[in-house]
Short mmCIF file of C-alpha atoms in Angstrom, two decimals:
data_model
loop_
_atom_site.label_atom_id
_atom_site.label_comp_id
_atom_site.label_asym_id
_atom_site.label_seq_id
_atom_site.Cartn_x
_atom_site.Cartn_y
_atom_site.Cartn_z
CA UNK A 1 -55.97 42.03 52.79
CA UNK A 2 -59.89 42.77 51.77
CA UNK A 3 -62.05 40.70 49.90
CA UNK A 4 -65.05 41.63 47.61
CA UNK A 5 -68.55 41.70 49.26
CA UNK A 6 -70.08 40.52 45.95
CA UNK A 7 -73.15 38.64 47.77
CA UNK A 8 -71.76 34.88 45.64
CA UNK A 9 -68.06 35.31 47.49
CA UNK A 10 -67.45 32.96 50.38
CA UNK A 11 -64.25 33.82 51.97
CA UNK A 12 -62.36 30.68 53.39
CA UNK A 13 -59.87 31.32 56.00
CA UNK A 14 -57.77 27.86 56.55
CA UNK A 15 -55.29 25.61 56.76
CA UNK A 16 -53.41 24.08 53.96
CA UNK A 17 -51.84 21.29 55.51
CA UNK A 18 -49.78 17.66 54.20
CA UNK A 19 -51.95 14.56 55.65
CA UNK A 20 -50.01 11.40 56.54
CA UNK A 21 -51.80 8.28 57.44
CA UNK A 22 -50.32 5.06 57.97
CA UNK A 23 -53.29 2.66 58.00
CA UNK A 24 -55.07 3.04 55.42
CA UNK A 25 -52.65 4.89 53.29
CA UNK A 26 -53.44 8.45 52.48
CA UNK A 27 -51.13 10.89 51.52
CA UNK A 28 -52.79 14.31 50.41
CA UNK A 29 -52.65 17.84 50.46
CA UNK A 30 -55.88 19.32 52.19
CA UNK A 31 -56.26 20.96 55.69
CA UNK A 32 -59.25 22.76 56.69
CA UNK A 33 -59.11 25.80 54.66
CA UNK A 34 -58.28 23.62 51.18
CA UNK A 35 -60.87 21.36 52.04
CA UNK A 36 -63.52 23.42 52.56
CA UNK A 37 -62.87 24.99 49.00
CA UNK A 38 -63.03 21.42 47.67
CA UNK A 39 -66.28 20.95 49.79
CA UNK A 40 -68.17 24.09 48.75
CA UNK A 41 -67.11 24.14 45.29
CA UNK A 42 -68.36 20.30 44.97
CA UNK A 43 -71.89 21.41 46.13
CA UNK A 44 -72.58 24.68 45.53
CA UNK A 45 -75.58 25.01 42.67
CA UNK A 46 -74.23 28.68 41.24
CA UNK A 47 -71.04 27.86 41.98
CA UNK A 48 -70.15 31.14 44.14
CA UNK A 49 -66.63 32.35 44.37
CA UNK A 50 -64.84 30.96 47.17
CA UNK A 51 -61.66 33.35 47.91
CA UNK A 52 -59.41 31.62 49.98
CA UNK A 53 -57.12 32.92 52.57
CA UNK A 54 -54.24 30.61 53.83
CA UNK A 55 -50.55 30.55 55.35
CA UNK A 56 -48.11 28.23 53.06
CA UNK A 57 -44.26 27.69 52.45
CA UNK A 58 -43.00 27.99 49.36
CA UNK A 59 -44.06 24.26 47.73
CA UNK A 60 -47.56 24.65 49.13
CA UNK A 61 -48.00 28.03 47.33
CA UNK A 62 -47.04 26.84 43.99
CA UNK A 63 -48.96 23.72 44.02
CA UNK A 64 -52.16 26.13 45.15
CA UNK A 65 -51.16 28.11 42.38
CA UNK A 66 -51.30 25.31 40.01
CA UNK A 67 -54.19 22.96 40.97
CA UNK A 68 -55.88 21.61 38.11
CA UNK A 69 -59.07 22.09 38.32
CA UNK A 70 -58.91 25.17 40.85
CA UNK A 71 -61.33 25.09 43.66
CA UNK A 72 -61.40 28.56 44.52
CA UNK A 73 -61.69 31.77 42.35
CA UNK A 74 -59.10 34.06 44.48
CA UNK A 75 -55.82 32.90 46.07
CA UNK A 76 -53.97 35.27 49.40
CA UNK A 77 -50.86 33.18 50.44
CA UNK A 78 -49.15 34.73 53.63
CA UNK A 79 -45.63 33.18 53.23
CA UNK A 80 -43.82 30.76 56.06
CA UNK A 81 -40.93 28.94 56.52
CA UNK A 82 -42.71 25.30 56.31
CA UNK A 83 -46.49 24.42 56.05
CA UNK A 84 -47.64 22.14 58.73
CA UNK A 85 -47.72 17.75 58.25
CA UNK A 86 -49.64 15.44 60.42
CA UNK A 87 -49.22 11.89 60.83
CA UNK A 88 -51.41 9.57 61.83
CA UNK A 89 -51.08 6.07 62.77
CA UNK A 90 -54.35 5.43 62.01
CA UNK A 91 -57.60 7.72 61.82
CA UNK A 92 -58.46 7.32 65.16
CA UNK A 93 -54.98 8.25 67.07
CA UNK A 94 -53.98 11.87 67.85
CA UNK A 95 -51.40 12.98 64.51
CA UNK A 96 -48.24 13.94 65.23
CA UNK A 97 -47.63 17.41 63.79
CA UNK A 98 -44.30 18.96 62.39
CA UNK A 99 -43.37 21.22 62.81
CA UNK A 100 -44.41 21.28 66.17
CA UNK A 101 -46.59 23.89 67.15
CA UNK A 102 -45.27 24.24 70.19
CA UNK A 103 -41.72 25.72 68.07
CA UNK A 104 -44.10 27.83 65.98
CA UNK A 105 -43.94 31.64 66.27
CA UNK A 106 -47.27 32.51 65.94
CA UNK A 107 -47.19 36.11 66.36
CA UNK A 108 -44.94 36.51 63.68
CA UNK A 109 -47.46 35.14 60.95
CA UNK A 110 -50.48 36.92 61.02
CA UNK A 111 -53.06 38.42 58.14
CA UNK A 112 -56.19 39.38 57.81
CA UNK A 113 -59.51 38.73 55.76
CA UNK A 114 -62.84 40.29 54.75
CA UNK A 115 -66.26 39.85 53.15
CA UNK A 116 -69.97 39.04 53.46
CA UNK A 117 -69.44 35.56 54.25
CA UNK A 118 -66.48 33.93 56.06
CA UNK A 119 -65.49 30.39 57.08
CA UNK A 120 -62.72 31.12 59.54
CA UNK A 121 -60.88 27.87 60.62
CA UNK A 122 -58.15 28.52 63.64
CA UNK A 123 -54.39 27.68 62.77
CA UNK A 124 -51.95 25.77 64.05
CA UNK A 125 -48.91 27.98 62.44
CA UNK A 126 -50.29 31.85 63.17
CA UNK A 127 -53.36 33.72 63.49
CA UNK A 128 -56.18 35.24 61.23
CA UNK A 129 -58.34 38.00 62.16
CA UNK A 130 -62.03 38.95 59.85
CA UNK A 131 -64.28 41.01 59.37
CA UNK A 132 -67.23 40.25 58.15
CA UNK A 133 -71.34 40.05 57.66
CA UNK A 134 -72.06 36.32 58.58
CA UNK A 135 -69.10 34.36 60.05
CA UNK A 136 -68.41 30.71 60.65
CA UNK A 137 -65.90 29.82 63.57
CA UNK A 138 -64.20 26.67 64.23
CA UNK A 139 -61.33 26.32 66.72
CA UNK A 140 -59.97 23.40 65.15
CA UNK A 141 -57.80 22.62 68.40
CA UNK A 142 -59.51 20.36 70.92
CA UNK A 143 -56.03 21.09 73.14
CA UNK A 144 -55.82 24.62 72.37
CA UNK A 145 -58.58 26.55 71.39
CA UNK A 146 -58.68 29.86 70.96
CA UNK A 147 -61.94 32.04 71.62
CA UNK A 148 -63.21 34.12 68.67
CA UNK A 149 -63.20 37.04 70.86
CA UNK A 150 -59.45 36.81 70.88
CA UNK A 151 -58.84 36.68 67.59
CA UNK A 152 -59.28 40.69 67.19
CA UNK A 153 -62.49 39.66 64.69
CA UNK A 154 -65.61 41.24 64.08
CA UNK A 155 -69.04 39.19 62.93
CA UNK A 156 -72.29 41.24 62.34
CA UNK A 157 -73.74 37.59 62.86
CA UNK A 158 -71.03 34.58 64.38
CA UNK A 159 -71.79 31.10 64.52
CA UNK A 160 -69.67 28.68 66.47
CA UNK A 161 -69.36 24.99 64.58
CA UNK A 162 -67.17 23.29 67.64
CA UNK A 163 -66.38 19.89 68.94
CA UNK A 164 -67.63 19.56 73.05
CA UNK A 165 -63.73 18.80 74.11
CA UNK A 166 -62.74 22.64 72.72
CA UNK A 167 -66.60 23.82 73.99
CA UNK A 168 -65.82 22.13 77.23
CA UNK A 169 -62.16 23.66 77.47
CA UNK A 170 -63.20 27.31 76.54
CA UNK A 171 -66.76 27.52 78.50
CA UNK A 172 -64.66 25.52 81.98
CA UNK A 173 -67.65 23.76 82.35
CA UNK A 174 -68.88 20.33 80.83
CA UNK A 175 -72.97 21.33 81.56
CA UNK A 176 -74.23 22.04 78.04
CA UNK A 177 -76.61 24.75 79.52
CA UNK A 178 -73.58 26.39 80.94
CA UNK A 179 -71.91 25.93 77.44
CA UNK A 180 -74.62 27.84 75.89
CA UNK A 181 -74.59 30.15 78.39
CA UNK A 182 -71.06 31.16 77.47
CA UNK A 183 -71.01 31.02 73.70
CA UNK A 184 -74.04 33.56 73.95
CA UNK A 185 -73.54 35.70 76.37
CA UNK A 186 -69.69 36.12 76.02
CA UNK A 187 -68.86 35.39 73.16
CA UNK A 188 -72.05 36.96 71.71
CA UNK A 189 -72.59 34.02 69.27
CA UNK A 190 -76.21 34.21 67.27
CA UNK A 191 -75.77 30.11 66.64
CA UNK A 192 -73.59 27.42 68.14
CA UNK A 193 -73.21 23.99 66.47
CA UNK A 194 -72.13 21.80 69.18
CA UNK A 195 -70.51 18.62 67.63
CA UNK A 196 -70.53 15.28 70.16
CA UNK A 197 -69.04 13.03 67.46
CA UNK A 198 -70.62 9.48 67.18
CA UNK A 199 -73.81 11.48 68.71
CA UNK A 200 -74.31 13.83 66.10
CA UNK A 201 -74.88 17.64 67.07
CA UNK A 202 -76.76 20.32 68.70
CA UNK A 203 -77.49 23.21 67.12
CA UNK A 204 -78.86 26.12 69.28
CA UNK A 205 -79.34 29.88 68.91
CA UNK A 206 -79.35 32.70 71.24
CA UNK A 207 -83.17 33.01 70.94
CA UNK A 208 -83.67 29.78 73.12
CA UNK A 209 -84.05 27.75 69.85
CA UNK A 210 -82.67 23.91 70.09
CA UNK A 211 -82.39 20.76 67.85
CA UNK A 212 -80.49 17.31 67.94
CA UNK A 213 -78.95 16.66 64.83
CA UNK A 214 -79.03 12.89 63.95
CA UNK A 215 -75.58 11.48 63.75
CA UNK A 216 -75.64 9.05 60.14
CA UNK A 217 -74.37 5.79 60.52
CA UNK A 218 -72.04 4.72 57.23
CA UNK A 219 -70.96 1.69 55.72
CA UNK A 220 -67.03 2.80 56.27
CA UNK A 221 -66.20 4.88 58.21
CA UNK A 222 -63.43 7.85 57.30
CA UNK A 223 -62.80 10.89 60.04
CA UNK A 224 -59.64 12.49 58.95
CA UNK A 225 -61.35 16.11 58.03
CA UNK A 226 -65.19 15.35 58.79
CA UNK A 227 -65.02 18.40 61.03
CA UNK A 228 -63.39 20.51 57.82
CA UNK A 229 -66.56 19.26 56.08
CA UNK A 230 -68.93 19.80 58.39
CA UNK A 231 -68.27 23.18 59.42
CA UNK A 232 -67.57 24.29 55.22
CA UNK A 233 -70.98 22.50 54.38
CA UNK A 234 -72.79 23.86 57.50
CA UNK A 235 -71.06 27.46 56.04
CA UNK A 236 -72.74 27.44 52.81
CA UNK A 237 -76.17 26.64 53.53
CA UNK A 238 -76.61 29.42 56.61
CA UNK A 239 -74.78 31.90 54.23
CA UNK A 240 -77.14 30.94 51.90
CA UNK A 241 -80.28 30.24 53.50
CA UNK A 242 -80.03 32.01 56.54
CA UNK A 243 -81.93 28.51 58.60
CA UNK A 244 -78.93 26.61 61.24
CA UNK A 245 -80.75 23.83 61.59
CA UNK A 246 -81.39 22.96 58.39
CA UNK A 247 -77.75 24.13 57.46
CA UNK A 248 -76.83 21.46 60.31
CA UNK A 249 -79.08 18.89 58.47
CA UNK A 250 -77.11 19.08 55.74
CA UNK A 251 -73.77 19.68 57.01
CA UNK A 252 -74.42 16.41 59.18
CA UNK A 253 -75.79 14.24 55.89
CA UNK A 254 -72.98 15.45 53.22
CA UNK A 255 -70.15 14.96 56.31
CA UNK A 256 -71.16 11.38 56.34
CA UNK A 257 -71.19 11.17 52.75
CA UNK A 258 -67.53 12.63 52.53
CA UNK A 259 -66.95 9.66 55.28
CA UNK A 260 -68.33 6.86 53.57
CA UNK A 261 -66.30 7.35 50.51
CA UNK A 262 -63.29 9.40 51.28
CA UNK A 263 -64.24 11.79 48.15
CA UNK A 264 -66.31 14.75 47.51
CA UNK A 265 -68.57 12.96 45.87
CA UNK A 266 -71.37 14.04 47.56
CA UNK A 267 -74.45 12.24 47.65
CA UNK A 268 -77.15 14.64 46.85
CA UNK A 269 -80.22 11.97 47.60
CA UNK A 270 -80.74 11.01 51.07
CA UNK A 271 -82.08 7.08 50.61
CA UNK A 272 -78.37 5.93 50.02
CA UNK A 273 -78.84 2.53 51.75
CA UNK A 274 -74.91 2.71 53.16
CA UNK A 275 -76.02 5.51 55.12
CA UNK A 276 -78.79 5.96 57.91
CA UNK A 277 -79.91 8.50 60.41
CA UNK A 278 -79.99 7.72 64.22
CA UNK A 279 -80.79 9.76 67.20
CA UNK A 280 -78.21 9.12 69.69
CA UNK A 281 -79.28 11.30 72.80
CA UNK A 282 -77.50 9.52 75.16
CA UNK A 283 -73.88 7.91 75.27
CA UNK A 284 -74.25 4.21 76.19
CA UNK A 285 -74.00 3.19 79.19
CA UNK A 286 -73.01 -0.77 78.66
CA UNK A 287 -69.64 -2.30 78.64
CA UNK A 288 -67.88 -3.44 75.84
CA UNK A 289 -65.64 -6.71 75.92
CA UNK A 290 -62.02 -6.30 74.25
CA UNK A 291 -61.24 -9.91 73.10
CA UNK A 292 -57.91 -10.03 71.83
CA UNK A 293 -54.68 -11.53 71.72
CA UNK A 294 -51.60 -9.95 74.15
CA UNK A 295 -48.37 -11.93 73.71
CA UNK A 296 -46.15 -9.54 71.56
CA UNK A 297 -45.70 -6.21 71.40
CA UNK A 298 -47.63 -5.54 68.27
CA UNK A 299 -50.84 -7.04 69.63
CA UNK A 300 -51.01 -5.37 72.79
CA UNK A 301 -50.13 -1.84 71.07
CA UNK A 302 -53.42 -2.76 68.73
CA UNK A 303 -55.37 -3.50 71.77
CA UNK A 304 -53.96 -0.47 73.75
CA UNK A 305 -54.97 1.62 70.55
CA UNK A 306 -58.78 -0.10 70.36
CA UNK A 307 -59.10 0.40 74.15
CA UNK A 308 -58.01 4.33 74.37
CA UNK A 309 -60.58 4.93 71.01
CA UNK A 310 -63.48 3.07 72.86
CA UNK A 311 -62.99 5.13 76.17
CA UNK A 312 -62.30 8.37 74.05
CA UNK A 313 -66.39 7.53 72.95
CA UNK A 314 -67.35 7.50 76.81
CA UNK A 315 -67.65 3.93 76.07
CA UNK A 316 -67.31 1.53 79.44
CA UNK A 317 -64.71 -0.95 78.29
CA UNK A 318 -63.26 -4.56 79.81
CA UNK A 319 -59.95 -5.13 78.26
CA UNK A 320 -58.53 -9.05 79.86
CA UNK A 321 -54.59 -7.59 79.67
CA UNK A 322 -55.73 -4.22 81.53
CA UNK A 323 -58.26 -5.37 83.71
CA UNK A 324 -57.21 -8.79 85.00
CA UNK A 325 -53.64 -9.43 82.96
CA UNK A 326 -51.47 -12.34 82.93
CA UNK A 327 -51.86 -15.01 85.44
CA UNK A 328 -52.55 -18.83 85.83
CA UNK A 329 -55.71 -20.32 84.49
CA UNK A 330 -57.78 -20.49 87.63
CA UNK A 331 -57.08 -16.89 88.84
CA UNK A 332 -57.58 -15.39 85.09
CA UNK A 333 -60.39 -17.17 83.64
CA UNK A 334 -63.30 -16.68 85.84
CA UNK A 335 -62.90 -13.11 85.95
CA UNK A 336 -62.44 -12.55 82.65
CA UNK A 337 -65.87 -14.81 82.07
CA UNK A 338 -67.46 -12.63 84.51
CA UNK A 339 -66.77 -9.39 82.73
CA UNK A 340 -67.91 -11.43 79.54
CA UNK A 341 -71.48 -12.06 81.33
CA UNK A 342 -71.72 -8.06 82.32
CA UNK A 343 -70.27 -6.87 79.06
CA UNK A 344 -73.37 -5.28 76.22
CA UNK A 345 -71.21 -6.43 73.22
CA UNK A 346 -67.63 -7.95 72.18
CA UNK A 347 -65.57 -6.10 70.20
CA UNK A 348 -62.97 -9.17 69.10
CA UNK A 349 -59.22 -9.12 67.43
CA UNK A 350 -59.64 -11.78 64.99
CA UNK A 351 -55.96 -11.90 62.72
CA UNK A 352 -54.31 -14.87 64.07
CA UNK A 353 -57.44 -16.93 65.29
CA UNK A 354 -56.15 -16.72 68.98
CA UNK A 355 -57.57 -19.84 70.78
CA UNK A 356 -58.84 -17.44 73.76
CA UNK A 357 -60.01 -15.20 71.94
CA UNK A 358 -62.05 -17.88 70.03
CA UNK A 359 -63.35 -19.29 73.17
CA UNK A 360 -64.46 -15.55 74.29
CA UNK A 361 -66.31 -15.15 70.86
CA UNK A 362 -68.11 -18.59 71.49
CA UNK A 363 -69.08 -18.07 74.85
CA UNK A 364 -70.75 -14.53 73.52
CA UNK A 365 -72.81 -16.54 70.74
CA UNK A 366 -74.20 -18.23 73.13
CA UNK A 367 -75.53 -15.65 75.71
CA UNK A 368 -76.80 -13.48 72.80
CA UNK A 369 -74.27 -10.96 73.63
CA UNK A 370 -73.64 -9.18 70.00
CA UNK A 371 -69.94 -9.19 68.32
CA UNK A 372 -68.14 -6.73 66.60
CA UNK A 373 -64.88 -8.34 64.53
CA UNK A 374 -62.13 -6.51 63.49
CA UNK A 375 -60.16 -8.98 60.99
CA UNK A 376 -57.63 -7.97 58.15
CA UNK A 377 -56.12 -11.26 56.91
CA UNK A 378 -57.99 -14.06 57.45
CA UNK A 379 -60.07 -16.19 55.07
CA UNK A 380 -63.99 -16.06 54.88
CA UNK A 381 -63.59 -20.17 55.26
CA UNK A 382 -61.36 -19.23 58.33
CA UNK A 383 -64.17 -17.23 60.06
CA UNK A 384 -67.08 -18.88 58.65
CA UNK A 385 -68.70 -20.23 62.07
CA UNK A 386 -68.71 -16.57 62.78
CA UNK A 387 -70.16 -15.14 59.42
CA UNK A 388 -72.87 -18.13 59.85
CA UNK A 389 -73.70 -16.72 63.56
CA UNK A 390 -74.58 -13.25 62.26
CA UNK A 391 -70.76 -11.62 64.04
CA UNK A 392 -70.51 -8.23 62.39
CA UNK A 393 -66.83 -8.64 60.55
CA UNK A 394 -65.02 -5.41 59.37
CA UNK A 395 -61.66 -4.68 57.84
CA UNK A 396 -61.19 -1.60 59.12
CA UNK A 397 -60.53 -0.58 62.72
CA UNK A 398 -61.92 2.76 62.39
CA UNK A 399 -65.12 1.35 60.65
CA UNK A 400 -65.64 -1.24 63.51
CA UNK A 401 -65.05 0.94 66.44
CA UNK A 402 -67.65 3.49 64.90
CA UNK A 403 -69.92 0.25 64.42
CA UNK A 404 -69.48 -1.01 67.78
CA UNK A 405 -70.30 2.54 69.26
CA UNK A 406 -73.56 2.40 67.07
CA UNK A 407 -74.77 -1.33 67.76
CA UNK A 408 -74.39 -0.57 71.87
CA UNK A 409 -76.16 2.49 71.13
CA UNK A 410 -78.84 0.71 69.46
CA UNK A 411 -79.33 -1.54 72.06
CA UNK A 412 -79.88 0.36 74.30
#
């Protein structure tokens, strides 16, 4: 397969995947390569032609084929037996994926793409090789990436939009100089957008050229596909403009738009009060406090899940169940009041008004240590001693982790 080199085409080389999650529901039909469509279509000012390139079963190629309104002007569907599902417990948790990948021929489902400008996305259910003027590459497996360089591909100009786990996997070094080293020199990128999630990104070019990218803080907080719209906004504006950072700039703003309200929406002027810029350059070093109850299985699976998404930040966390556990009152409490007194901020289970936890939340009021509140179901009369002492209360876990990442960082 070809595709024109009329200088409006992007070609979009992607996933079209079924997205599960739990909590909050979502059920929808996206995956990288739809989503970027959706995402470049939604913001593009001449509206180029977007051809898009993308493996799908039978179901998923007749609902491309009649999408009402249609985000892209050219449809290639290489046929397989199922498209790909993930499930997600929640945002924040790895998905499960079916099929799994690991049962996946890939060698058998292969094609091929061309043009000026291509957004190539890599695939869970075969492989894609391009050709093309200016190309966009991202991995899209922090397990399993795969280098460009072995994707039989050819880019007058590549640039690498990648997340530092699949960076730090393909370079075999966690040194960002080393990184950059390697994306350059062997894989003969021109630009690499390095994405360190709650930090924002680095964007650097093989001249020796280097800029932060301010992560945005949001109101809510949605990541299932950021890193689809990041790397299909960040596509558009260097195909366009020819400037990374700035292309970053953007990508990194209209990302956290996409976040904040789930939709594609995007909000064009940057003084949207729910959102703010913030320089994170390094991750925090202080400790967070996990104050929460433990008795049944349902709460300590919520406080395993809070505890694993804190550490997967580089956060320092004290979790009582993990740390100390059960035990008597005179062996537990003081130690668990001694991590309180070291701990930066609280990040506090609130459903069920646990007495402990209570205490814990108290006890942080009064040192001046900050607290983050994660609470679904209770009453604002319930938790008004903790409104009234300036807590930060969300009802979303994914929105509160984020929060409690940014407040430590803040702090700091």
């Amino acid at each position: 397969m070809s595709g024109s080199n009329h200088s409006h085409m992007i070609t979009v080389v992607g996933g079209t995947y079924d997205e599960h999650c739990f909590e909050p529901y979502w059920k929808e039909r996206f995956g990288s390569g739809l989503r970027a469509c959706w995402a470049i279509n939604a913001i593009s000012s001449s509206k180029e032609e977007i051809e898009f390139y993308t493996f799908a079963d039978k179901d998923t190629a007749a609902y491309l084929r009649m999408l009402p309104p249609v985000p892209f002007s050219k449809l290639h569907t290489a046929t397989i037996e199922k498209s790909i599902q993930f499930y997600y417990d929640h945002p924040l948790i790895s998905p499960r994926i079916y099929p799994r990948p690991d049962t996946i021929n890939k060698a058998a489902n292969t094609m091929q793409a061309e043009g000026n400008n291509v957004l190539l996305y890599g695939f869970l259910e075969g492989s894609a090789s391009v050709k093309g003027g200016k190309v966009v590459y991202d991995p899209q497996s922090p397990v399993m990436p795969i280098a460009f360089s072995k994707t039989n591909s050819n880019a007058e100009e590549l640039a690498y939009v990648i997340n530092i786990r699949e960076a730090t996997r393909l370079a075999g070094t966690n040194v960002i100089a080393d990184i950059k080293k390697y994306f350059f020199t062997e894989e003969k990128a021109k630009v690499l957008v390095l994405k360190m999630g709650a930090k924002g990104a680095i964007v650097a070019t093989h001249d020796g050229t280097e800029n932060i990218i301010p992560v945005y803080k949001t109101d809510n907080v949605w990541p299932i596909g950021s890193g689809d719209i990041f790397a299909a906004i960040f596509a558009y504006h260097w195909f366009n403009t020819g400037n990374p950072i700035k292309a970053a700039e953007e990508a990194s703003w209209q990302t956290a738009s996409y976040c904040n309200s789930k939709d594609f929406q995007f909000s064009q002027i940057k003084s949207n009060p729910e959102i703010q810029p913030s320089i994170i350059k390094e991750y925090p070093s202080g400790q967070v406090y996990l104050a929460g109850p433990f008795f049944t299985f349902a709460e300590r699976w919520l406080i395993n899940e809070i505890r694993k998404t804190l550490l997967d930040m580089n956060l320092k966390v004290f979790s009582p169940w993990h740390d100390v556990g059960h035990g008597v009152a005179n062996d537990v409490v003081p130690k668990d009041l001694e991590a309180l007194e070291n701990s930066a901020i609280v990040f506090a289970v609130l459903d069920g008004l646990d007495s402990g936890t209570l205490f814990e939340i108290g006890y942080a009021v009064k040192k001046g240590i900050p607290i983050i509140g994660y609470v679904e179901n209770e009453s604002s009369e319930s938790v008004k001693m903790l409104e009234g002492t300036q807590c930060m209360l969300e009802k979303d876990l994914t929105t509160s982790v984020y929060k409690c990442f940014w407040k430590l960082a803040e702090d700091e």
